[in-house]
Tab-separated table of C-alpha atoms and ligand atoms in Angstrom:
chain	number	residue	atom	x	y	z
A	1	MET	CA	19.331	29.965	0.296
A	2	ARG	CA	22.189	29.511	-2.241
A	3	THR	CA	25.367	27.917	-0.664
A	4	ASP	CA	27.398	27.229	-3.845
A	5	PHE	CA	29.180	30.631	-3.857
A	6	GLN	CA	32.872	30.830	-4.983
A	7	ASN	CA	34.046	33.556	-2.572
A	8	VAL	CA	31.502	33.439	0.205
A	9	LEU	CA	30.810	30.491	2.642
A	10	VAL	CA	27.136	30.055	3.675
A	11	GLU	CA	26.683	27.941	6.834
A	12	GLN	CA	23.206	27.728	8.396
A	13	ASP	CA	22.720	26.434	11.952
A	14	GLU	CA	19.144	26.383	12.648
A	15	SER	CA	18.176	30.033	12.539
A	16	VAL	CA	21.512	31.535	12.445
A	17	VAL	CA	23.312	31.893	9.128
A	18	THR	CA	27.013	32.720	8.972
A	19	LEU	CA	28.382	34.366	5.780
A	20	THR	CA	32.195	34.051	5.673
A	21	MET	CA	34.177	36.024	3.119
A	22	ASN	CA	36.574	33.373	1.655
A	23	ARG	CA	39.596	34.591	-0.069
A	24	PRO	CA	42.112	33.886	2.849
A	25	ASP	CA	45.103	34.039	0.581
A	26	VAL	CA	44.652	37.675	0.071
A	27	LEU	CA	43.035	38.438	3.533
A	28	ASN	CA	39.588	38.386	2.093
A	29	ALA	CA	40.183	41.445	-0.031
A	30	ILE	CA	36.776	42.113	-1.994
A	31	ASN	CA	36.855	41.584	-5.616
A	32	THR	CA	33.802	42.073	-7.993
A	33	LEU	CA	32.662	38.385	-7.717
A	34	MET	CA	32.881	38.423	-3.826
A	35	LEU	CA	31.043	41.707	-3.749
A	36	GLU	CA	28.225	40.324	-5.910
A	37	GLU	CA	28.039	37.045	-3.932
A	38	LEU	CA	28.065	38.863	-0.520
A	39	THR	CA	25.209	41.142	-1.555
A	40	GLU	CA	23.207	38.198	-3.018
A	41	ALA	CA	23.672	36.158	0.235
A	42	VAL	CA	22.795	39.201	2.415
A	43	GLU	CA	19.701	39.918	0.556
A	44	ALA	CA	18.648	36.243	0.521
A	45	ALA	CA	19.184	36.139	4.312
A	46	ALA	CA	16.878	39.239	4.740
A	47	HIS	CA	14.245	37.555	2.741
A	48	ASN	CA	14.398	34.113	4.586
A	49	ASP	CA	12.054	33.817	7.305
A	50	VAL	CA	13.725	30.770	8.873
A	51	ILE	CA	16.909	32.908	9.599
A	52	ARG	CA	16.722	35.063	12.497
A	53	CYS	CA	20.193	36.287	12.932
A	54	VAL	CA	23.059	36.805	10.536
A	55	VAL	CA	26.791	36.648	11.358
A	56	LEU	CA	29.439	38.100	9.013
A	57	ALA	CA	33.009	36.934	9.222
A	58	GLY	CA	36.135	36.460	7.402
A	59	ALA	CA	38.113	33.076	6.634
A	60	GLY	CA	41.750	32.568	7.660
A	61	ARG	CA	43.623	35.060	9.646
A	62	ALA	CA	41.739	38.324	8.703
A	63	PHE	CA	38.242	39.717	8.673
A	64	GLY	CA	39.017	41.607	5.344
A	65	ALA	CA	41.815	43.745	3.615
A	66	GLY	CA	39.281	45.900	1.863
A	67	GLN	CA	38.908	46.424	-1.820
A	68	ASP	CA	41.085	44.147	-3.956
A	69	LEU	CA	43.646	46.534	-5.067
A	70	THR	CA	44.834	44.396	-7.984
A	71	GLU	CA	41.420	45.230	-9.562
A	72	PHE	CA	42.412	49.028	-9.056
A	73	GLY	CA	45.824	48.360	-10.447
A	74	SER	CA	44.405	46.804	-13.484
A	75	ALA	CA	41.849	49.532	-14.001
A	76	HIS	CA	44.460	52.075	-13.737
A	77	ALA	CA	46.753	50.402	-16.218
A	78	GLY	CA	43.988	49.847	-18.629
A	79	SER	CA	42.587	52.124	-21.236
A	80	GLN	CA	39.073	52.017	-19.649
A	81	PRO	CA	39.308	53.984	-16.399
A	82	LEU	CA	37.135	52.709	-13.524
A	83	LYS	CA	33.706	54.294	-13.381
A	84	VAL	CA	33.841	55.159	-9.600
A	85	SER	CA	30.173	55.911	-9.196
A	86	GLU	CA	29.087	52.726	-10.912
A	87	HIS	CA	31.588	50.687	-8.885
A	88	LEU	CA	30.564	52.349	-5.671
A	89	ALA	CA	26.981	51.762	-6.317
A	90	LYS	CA	27.474	48.045	-5.878
A	91	TYR	CA	29.047	48.588	-2.494
A	92	HIS	CA	26.272	50.818	-1.556
A	93	ARG	CA	23.546	48.197	-2.413
A	94	LEU	CA	25.459	45.998	0.123
A	95	ILE	CA	25.699	48.518	2.940
A	96	LEU	CA	22.037	49.232	2.554
A	97	ALA	CA	21.131	45.708	2.568
A	98	ILE	CA	22.918	45.120	5.755
A	99	ARG	CA	21.553	48.397	7.255
A	100	HIS	CA	18.000	47.267	6.347
A	101	MET	CA	18.391	43.519	7.415
A	102	PRO	CA	15.096	42.998	9.217
A	103	LYS	CA	16.857	40.815	11.968
A	104	PRO	CA	20.126	41.354	13.961
A	105	ILE	CA	23.383	41.111	11.985
A	106	ILE	CA	26.710	40.762	13.760
A	107	ALA	CA	30.266	41.185	12.656
A	108	ALA	CA	32.978	38.803	13.938
A	109	ILE	CA	36.187	40.436	13.434
A	110	GLN	CA	39.546	38.702	13.779
A	111	GLY	CA	42.987	40.178	12.398
A	112	VAL	CA	42.890	42.989	9.830
A	113	ALA	CA	39.797	44.748	9.150
A	114	THR	CA	40.404	47.631	6.818
A	115	GLY	CA	38.948	49.907	4.248
A	116	ILE	CA	35.776	48.837	2.739
A	117	SER	CA	35.842	45.706	4.840
A	118	LEU	CA	35.931	47.586	8.126
A	119	ASN	CA	33.134	49.885	6.915
A	120	ILE	CA	30.921	46.795	5.947
A	121	ALA	CA	31.471	45.692	9.717
A	122	LEU	CA	30.546	49.223	10.889
A	123	ALA	CA	27.141	48.900	9.232
A	124	CYS	CA	26.284	45.702	11.175
A	125	ASP	CA	24.373	46.049	14.373
A	126	ILE	CA	26.849	44.450	16.575
A	127	ARG	CA	30.656	43.928	16.373
A	128	ILE	CA	32.666	41.329	18.307
A	129	ALA	CA	36.432	41.544	17.779
A	130	ALA	CA	39.170	39.261	18.765
A	131	ASP	CA	42.155	40.600	20.925
A	132	ASN	CA	44.348	40.236	17.518
A	133	ALA	CA	42.081	42.538	15.675
A	134	ARG	CA	43.661	45.264	13.631
A	135	LEU	CA	40.916	47.705	12.567
A	136	LEU	CA	42.094	50.594	10.292
A	137	GLU	CA	40.502	53.203	7.964
A	138	ALA	CA	43.255	52.616	5.360
A	139	PHE	CA	41.597	54.785	2.668
A	140	ALA	CA	43.925	57.818	3.049
A	141	ARG	CA	46.915	55.595	2.870
A	142	ILE	CA	45.785	55.076	-0.786
A	143	GLY	CA	44.640	58.605	-1.493
A	144	LEU	CA	40.949	57.905	-1.042
A	145	VAL	CA	38.168	59.142	1.085
A	146	PRO	CA	36.218	56.629	3.344
A	147	ASP	CA	33.440	54.895	1.353
A	148	GLY	CA	30.886	52.269	1.965
A	149	GLY	CA	29.169	54.522	4.684
A	150	GLY	CA	32.104	55.083	6.697
A	151	GLY	CA	31.776	58.787	6.797
A	152	TYR	CA	28.354	58.147	8.284
A	153	THR	CA	28.840	55.132	10.724
A	154	LEU	CA	32.239	56.011	12.140
A	155	PRO	CA	31.724	59.510	13.609
A	156	ARG	CA	28.369	58.240	15.156
A	157	LEU	CA	30.011	55.362	16.583
A	158	ILE	CA	33.300	56.937	18.215
A	159	GLY	CA	32.622	60.734	17.759
A	160	LEU	CA	33.838	63.252	15.235
A	161	GLY	CA	37.338	63.865	16.665
A	162	ARG	CA	38.361	60.344	17.041
A	163	ALA	CA	36.766	59.483	13.644
A	164	LEU	CA	38.835	62.245	11.838
A	165	GLU	CA	42.060	61.138	13.462
A	166	MET	CA	41.303	57.468	12.584
A	167	VAL	CA	40.525	58.386	9.001
A	168	MET	CA	43.358	60.994	8.333
A	169	LEU	CA	46.214	59.059	10.015
A	170	ALA	CA	44.960	55.719	8.966
A	171	ASP	CA	46.646	54.167	12.063
A	172	GLU	CA	45.730	50.774	13.336
A	173	VAL	CA	43.354	50.419	16.238
A	174	SER	CA	43.811	47.132	18.249
A	175	GLY	CA	40.824	44.969	19.471
A	176	PRO	CA	41.037	46.207	23.057
A	177	GLU	CA	41.285	49.966	22.253
A	178	ALA	CA	38.415	49.313	19.774
A	179	GLU	CA	36.344	48.241	22.505
A	180	ARG	CA	37.439	51.014	24.780
A	181	ILE	CA	36.438	53.754	22.366
A	182	GLY	CA	33.030	51.955	21.204
A	183	LEU	CA	34.196	51.000	17.705
A	184	VAL	CA	33.249	47.316	18.689
A	185	ASN	CA	31.003	46.126	21.143
A	186	ARG	CA	33.094	43.577	22.852
A	187	CYS	CA	36.812	42.238	22.519
A	188	VAL	CA	37.558	38.631	23.473
A	189	PRO	CA	40.468	36.345	23.253
A	190	LEU	CA	40.943	35.152	19.667
A	191	ALA	CA	40.298	31.392	20.909
A	192	GLU	CA	36.806	32.560	22.311
A	193	LEU	CA	35.689	34.613	19.277
A	194	ASP	CA	33.731	31.868	17.384
A	195	GLU	CA	31.933	30.604	20.652
A	196	THR	CA	30.992	34.032	21.849
A	197	THR	CA	29.622	35.078	18.461
A	198	ARG	CA	27.713	31.851	18.222
A	199	ALA	CA	26.300	32.339	21.680
A	200	LEU	CA	25.191	35.842	21.038
A	201	ALA	CA	23.718	34.834	17.610
A	202	LYS	CA	21.667	32.035	19.155
A	203	ARG	CA	20.305	34.334	21.763
A	204	LEU	CA	19.266	36.928	19.333
A	205	ALA	CA	17.895	34.388	17.022
A	206	ASN	CA	15.725	32.986	19.882
A	207	GLY	CA	14.531	36.619	20.494
A	208	PRO	CA	11.574	38.699	19.327
A	209	THR	CA	12.780	39.181	15.809
A	210	ARG	CA	9.833	41.296	14.604
A	211	THR	CA	10.416	43.573	17.568
A	212	TYR	CA	14.050	43.719	16.876
A	213	GLN	CA	13.308	44.846	13.449
A	214	LEU	CA	11.236	47.687	14.915
A	215	ILE	CA	13.954	48.557	17.408
A	216	LYS	CA	16.340	48.800	14.638
A	217	GLU	CA	14.122	51.042	12.740
A	218	LEU	CA	13.719	53.500	15.765
A	219	MET	CA	17.370	53.538	16.671
A	220	TYR	CA	18.779	54.130	13.117
A	221	MET	CA	15.925	56.652	12.154
A	222	SER	CA	16.386	58.613	15.317
A	223	LEU	CA	20.024	59.335	14.493
A	224	ASP	CA	18.751	61.715	11.802
A	225	ILE	CA	15.644	63.194	13.146
A	226	ASP	CA	14.814	65.487	16.172
A	227	LEU	CA	13.188	64.396	19.539
A	228	GLN	CA	9.554	65.218	18.436
A	229	ALA	CA	9.993	63.224	15.254
A	230	SER	CA	11.558	60.405	17.273
A	231	LEU	CA	8.662	60.359	19.689
A	232	HIS	CA	6.200	60.318	16.864
A	233	LEU	CA	8.015	57.346	15.260
A	234	GLU	CA	8.363	55.433	18.477
A	235	GLY	CA	4.545	55.767	18.772
A	236	GLN	CA	4.033	54.145	15.443
A	237	LEU	CA	6.530	51.337	16.042
A	238	GLN	CA	5.134	50.628	19.481
A	239	GLU	CA	1.703	50.168	17.821
A	240	ALA	CA	3.236	47.459	15.675
A	241	ALA	CA	5.308	45.927	18.554
A	242	TYR	CA	2.111	45.771	20.522
A	243	ALA	CA	0.372	43.759	17.882
A	244	THR	CA	3.227	40.988	17.636
A	245	ALA	CA	2.593	37.624	18.869
A	246	ASP	CA	5.978	37.670	20.901
A	247	HIS	CA	4.566	40.672	22.952
A	248	ARG	CA	1.456	38.704	23.856
A	249	GLU	CA	3.413	35.538	24.574
A	250	SER	CA	5.896	37.395	26.910
A	251	VAL	CA	3.271	39.056	28.717
A	252	ASP	CA	1.351	35.824	29.175
A	253	ALA	CA	4.546	34.066	30.273
A	254	PHE	CA	5.234	36.616	32.919
A	255	LEU	CA	1.706	36.322	34.117
A	256	HIS	CA	2.069	32.536	34.468
A	257	LYS	CA	5.525	32.681	35.777
A	258	ARG	CA	7.030	30.704	32.903
A	259	ALA	CA	9.683	31.369	30.380
A	260	ALA	CA	8.621	33.153	27.236
A	261	LYS	CA	8.992	31.315	23.847
A	262	PHE	CA	9.477	33.701	21.058
A	263	THR	CA	8.470	32.685	17.410
A	264	GLY	CA	9.967	35.978	16.100
A	265	LYS	CA	6.442	37.045	14.724
B	1	LIG	O1	36.162	50.270	-4.615
B	1	LIG	C1	35.600	51.172	-3.927
B	1	LIG	O2	35.442	52.350	-4.247
B	1	LIG	C2	35.609	50.844	-2.555
B	1	LIG	C3	36.917	51.259	-2.007
B	1	LIG	C4	37.594	50.735	-1.185
B	1	LIG	C5	38.907	51.205	-0.802
B	1	LIG	C6	39.463	50.611	0.380
B	1	LIG	O3	39.008	49.415	0.753
B	1	LIG	S1	40.827	51.264	0.962
B	1	LIG	C7	41.691	49.794	1.529
B	1	LIG	C8	42.232	48.991	0.640
B	1	LIG	N1	43.250	48.043	1.208
B	1	LIG	C9	44.469	48.362	1.677
B	1	LIG	O4	44.962	49.195	1.367
B	1	LIG	C10	45.064	47.164	2.408
B	1	LIG	C11	46.222	46.632	1.623
B	1	LIG	N2	46.959	45.593	2.306
B	1	LIG	C12	47.820	45.986	3.403
B	1	LIG	O5	48.292	47.190	3.533
B	1	LIG	C13	48.379	44.707	4.008
B	1	LIG	O6	48.326	43.654	3.359
B	1	LIG	C14	47.789	44.595	5.512
B	1	LIG	C15	48.074	45.591	6.537
B	1	LIG	C16	46.186	44.557	5.223
B	1	LIG	C17	48.077	43.258	6.026
B	1	LIG	O7	49.470	43.137	6.072
B	1	LIG	P1	50.029	41.679	6.361
B	1	LIG	O8	51.622	41.909	6.470
B	1	LIG	O9	49.622	40.967	7.447
B	1	LIG	O10	49.805	40.793	5.127
B	1	LIG	P2	50.261	40.720	3.547
B	1	LIG	O11	51.425	40.018	3.515
B	1	LIG	O12	50.521	42.230	3.236
B	1	LIG	O13	48.937	40.377	2.684
B	1	LIG	C18	48.744	38.890	2.505
B	1	LIG	C19	48.592	38.838	1.009
B	1	LIG	O14	47.349	39.453	0.939
B	1	LIG	C20	49.489	39.464	0.102
B	1	LIG	O15	49.563	38.664	-1.041
B	1	LIG	P3	50.877	37.625	-1.303
B	1	LIG	O16	51.851	38.739	-1.337
B	1	LIG	O17	50.920	36.728	-0.339
B	1	LIG	O18	50.582	37.172	-2.685
B	1	LIG	C21	48.876	40.768	-0.175
B	1	LIG	O19	49.203	41.200	-1.242
B	1	LIG	C22	47.459	40.451	-0.196
B	1	LIG	N3	46.504	41.633	0.026
B	1	LIG	C23	46.441	42.242	1.123
B	1	LIG	N4	45.498	43.185	1.029
B	1	LIG	C24	45.090	43.108	-0.286
B	1	LIG	C25	45.926	42.177	-1.004
B	1	LIG	N5	45.650	41.640	-2.335
B	1	LIG	C26	44.775	42.488	-2.898
B	1	LIG	N6	44.096	43.499	-2.382
B	1	LIG	C27	44.256	44.045	-1.071
B	1	LIG	N7	43.545	44.978	-0.524
């Protein structure tokens, strides 16, 4: 996949790819170019069969400071007002690419993660935060509603009451508190963030990738359907899982008392 982006670093280590938002001077605030590049990189990772786990990270001392507000400032000052729906459609493409990623995707969060940057992390499957993380839904601070899927993901992760409080007050949540309320899966000391993320990514990349895709479909779809529909879906997806090479391999490995070797197929 392309590695020559201006605002996104792409580093591949065997079957794990790390996409790092790379504008550290402005805490990785997302401008139009970064959004386009990140979307292209995420979509490329989805279609690359060698890659079996994706990590999303931020360069420097932050995960991301949200939308680049200088772009909003220029739009407000200019004669051409921002076409919000067109602008947001680009973010929506990214959020859907993350959500439909056919392999695990992890967000590694250090320092500030705010606004649309936080909501991009919330679209990922698993979040690991450093103990210096500062997570906030800053939208109301600048008179906006949460976008980038935050209205969907946030209450599902932490419950409606906490989500409303977090969005309306726009106060910072620390890494340890984020772990306590389920906003992130795990909070680790900053010095251990890279290694913890790498170990988790490797473990997932060596797992049954096709089955993970089916698991994601079952879990995410089941958020929006009733039990009967979920049971029906589970039946269809189990048919597909039953047919995978990894299922056969792991049963054979069990019967022969050896470790399974997953190919992701
Ligand atoms: O487009 C859409 O519809 C999607 C909508 C998205 C909306 C959002 O994403 S809402 C959230 C927008 N982001 C913010 O409101 C955050 C603005 N930034 C801050 O409040 C603070 O910078 C932080 C609390 C994030 C961090 O504070 P601190 O003291 O650690 O750092 P700093 O000194 O403020 O920032 C460092 C530099 O980054 C600074 O530049 P300078 O002065 O060194 O040249 C600052 O201006 C720049 N920066 C930080 N955030 C942004 C930014 N530049 C552009 N856009 C930013 N969002």
